[in-house]
Amino acid sequence: MKVLNFGSLNIDYVYDVEHFVQKGETISSTALKVFSGGKGLNQSVAFSKAGADIYHAGMIGTDGTFLKEILKETGVKVDYVKQAETVRTGNAIIQNDRQGDNCIILYGGANQTISKKFVEEVFRGFESGDWLVIQNEINENPYIVECAHKKGMKVVLNPSPMNEKIFDINLKYVDCFILNEGEGKVLAGNDLQGEELLDELKKKFPHTTIVLTLGERGSVYADENNTVYQKAYKVKTVDTTAAGDTFTGYFISGRLQGMPVKQSLELAAKASAITVTGKGAAPSIPWMEEVLKCDFE
Ligand code: RIB
């Protein structure tokens, strides 16, 4: 069984600021750092660091060669990372405030130049029983999910960042959603929270596994028969970027390696807690060894 993550690769420009810039305001940042990022790349890194055999598919520009190198060094298979000649690599302008919170502006770049032909080439390497993981930072997601379904692959959707394009995907083909409350509200079409939101999502997608992350309140897993809760671990937050990506990579990787739901949730919660204690997206994602050693209560 193989895992294909068809997703974004970004160059993250991270500006440390006292507060997020307001309308009409010009502020100075106290530091600028450049990191590898993109929800797709971050999740592939998390999968690999959690011990999964993961293939990344996506597009970079000529300025993004280092992103492919980083994936490779982390053990991700990069045969399907393609370089475009005439577009820039996707990038993210990230403001990181004193509390460690962030806000992000995305430039899609090469991430938005996926062609159907490229999608077809990639899927030739996968078969029934393999898994597809996607987020919402590339074009052609509806076709990608269509191809995975035709092949008999299982589909995991992390609908992040949430926007109307999610509804172009045939959501009936999704086997597992991993999402936060903001994303869940849009998907459910209501303004509920926590348990009530989960109930609505279960009504709307009765045969789909749902993993709802609740920030400081932890996370909850629900399938047709079981509901499993997980607390969040308290740590000193430096930068929240990639916490959700770490959770997704670790949770799914745990499940695919045969771990029970509770153990996979626990590892995912610990790994994402470690991620928020470090700067940057992909570089702050821990290896399994560190997660297993951590003594969070
Ligand atoms: O989830 C974090 C990621 O979102 C960042 O790395 C940035 O690139 C944006 O895609």
PDB file of C-alpha atoms in Angstrom, residues 21 37 39 47 108 128 148-149 157 159 170 185 213 237 240 249-250 253 268 285:
ATOM      1  CA  VAL A  21      -0.630  44.875  10.156  1.00  0.00           C
ATOM      2  CA  GLY A  37       6.421  25.225   3.593  1.00  0.00           C
ATOM      3  CA  LYS A  39       0.427  22.527   3.442  1.00  0.00           C
ATOM      4  CA  PHE A  47       4.212  11.589   7.113  1.00  0.00           C
ATOM      5  CA  GLY A 108      -0.322  30.081  -5.711  1.00  0.00           C
ATOM      6  CA  SER A 128      -6.531   0.035  -5.676  1.00  0.00           C
ATOM      7  CA  ALA A 148      -8.220   8.296  -7.120  1.00  0.00           C
ATOM      8  CA  HIS A 149     -11.808   7.071  -6.885  1.00  0.00           C
ATOM      9  CA  LEU A 157      -9.171  15.512   2.490  1.00  0.00           C
ATOM     10  CA  PRO A 159      -9.935  21.180   3.384  1.00  0.00           C
ATOM     11  CA  ASN A 170     -17.079  15.189  -5.230  1.00  0.00           C
ATOM     12  CA  LYS A 185     -18.561  25.073   9.947  1.00  0.00           C
ATOM     13  CA  THR A 213      -9.333  19.449  15.690  1.00  0.00           C
ATOM     14  CA  THR A 237       3.863  28.607  21.715  1.00  0.00           C
ATOM     15  CA  THR A 240       1.698  27.812  15.262  1.00  0.00           C
ATOM     16  CA  GLY A 249       0.615  13.584   8.761  1.00  0.00           C
ATOM     17  CA  TYR A 250       1.092  11.894  12.135  1.00  0.00           C
ATOM     18  CA  SER A 253       0.525   7.752   9.200  1.00  0.00           C
ATOM     19  CA  ALA A 268      -0.523  13.484  16.426  1.00  0.00           C
ATOM     20  CA  ILE A 285       8.002  19.204  12.490  1.00  0.00           C
TER      21      ILE A 285
END
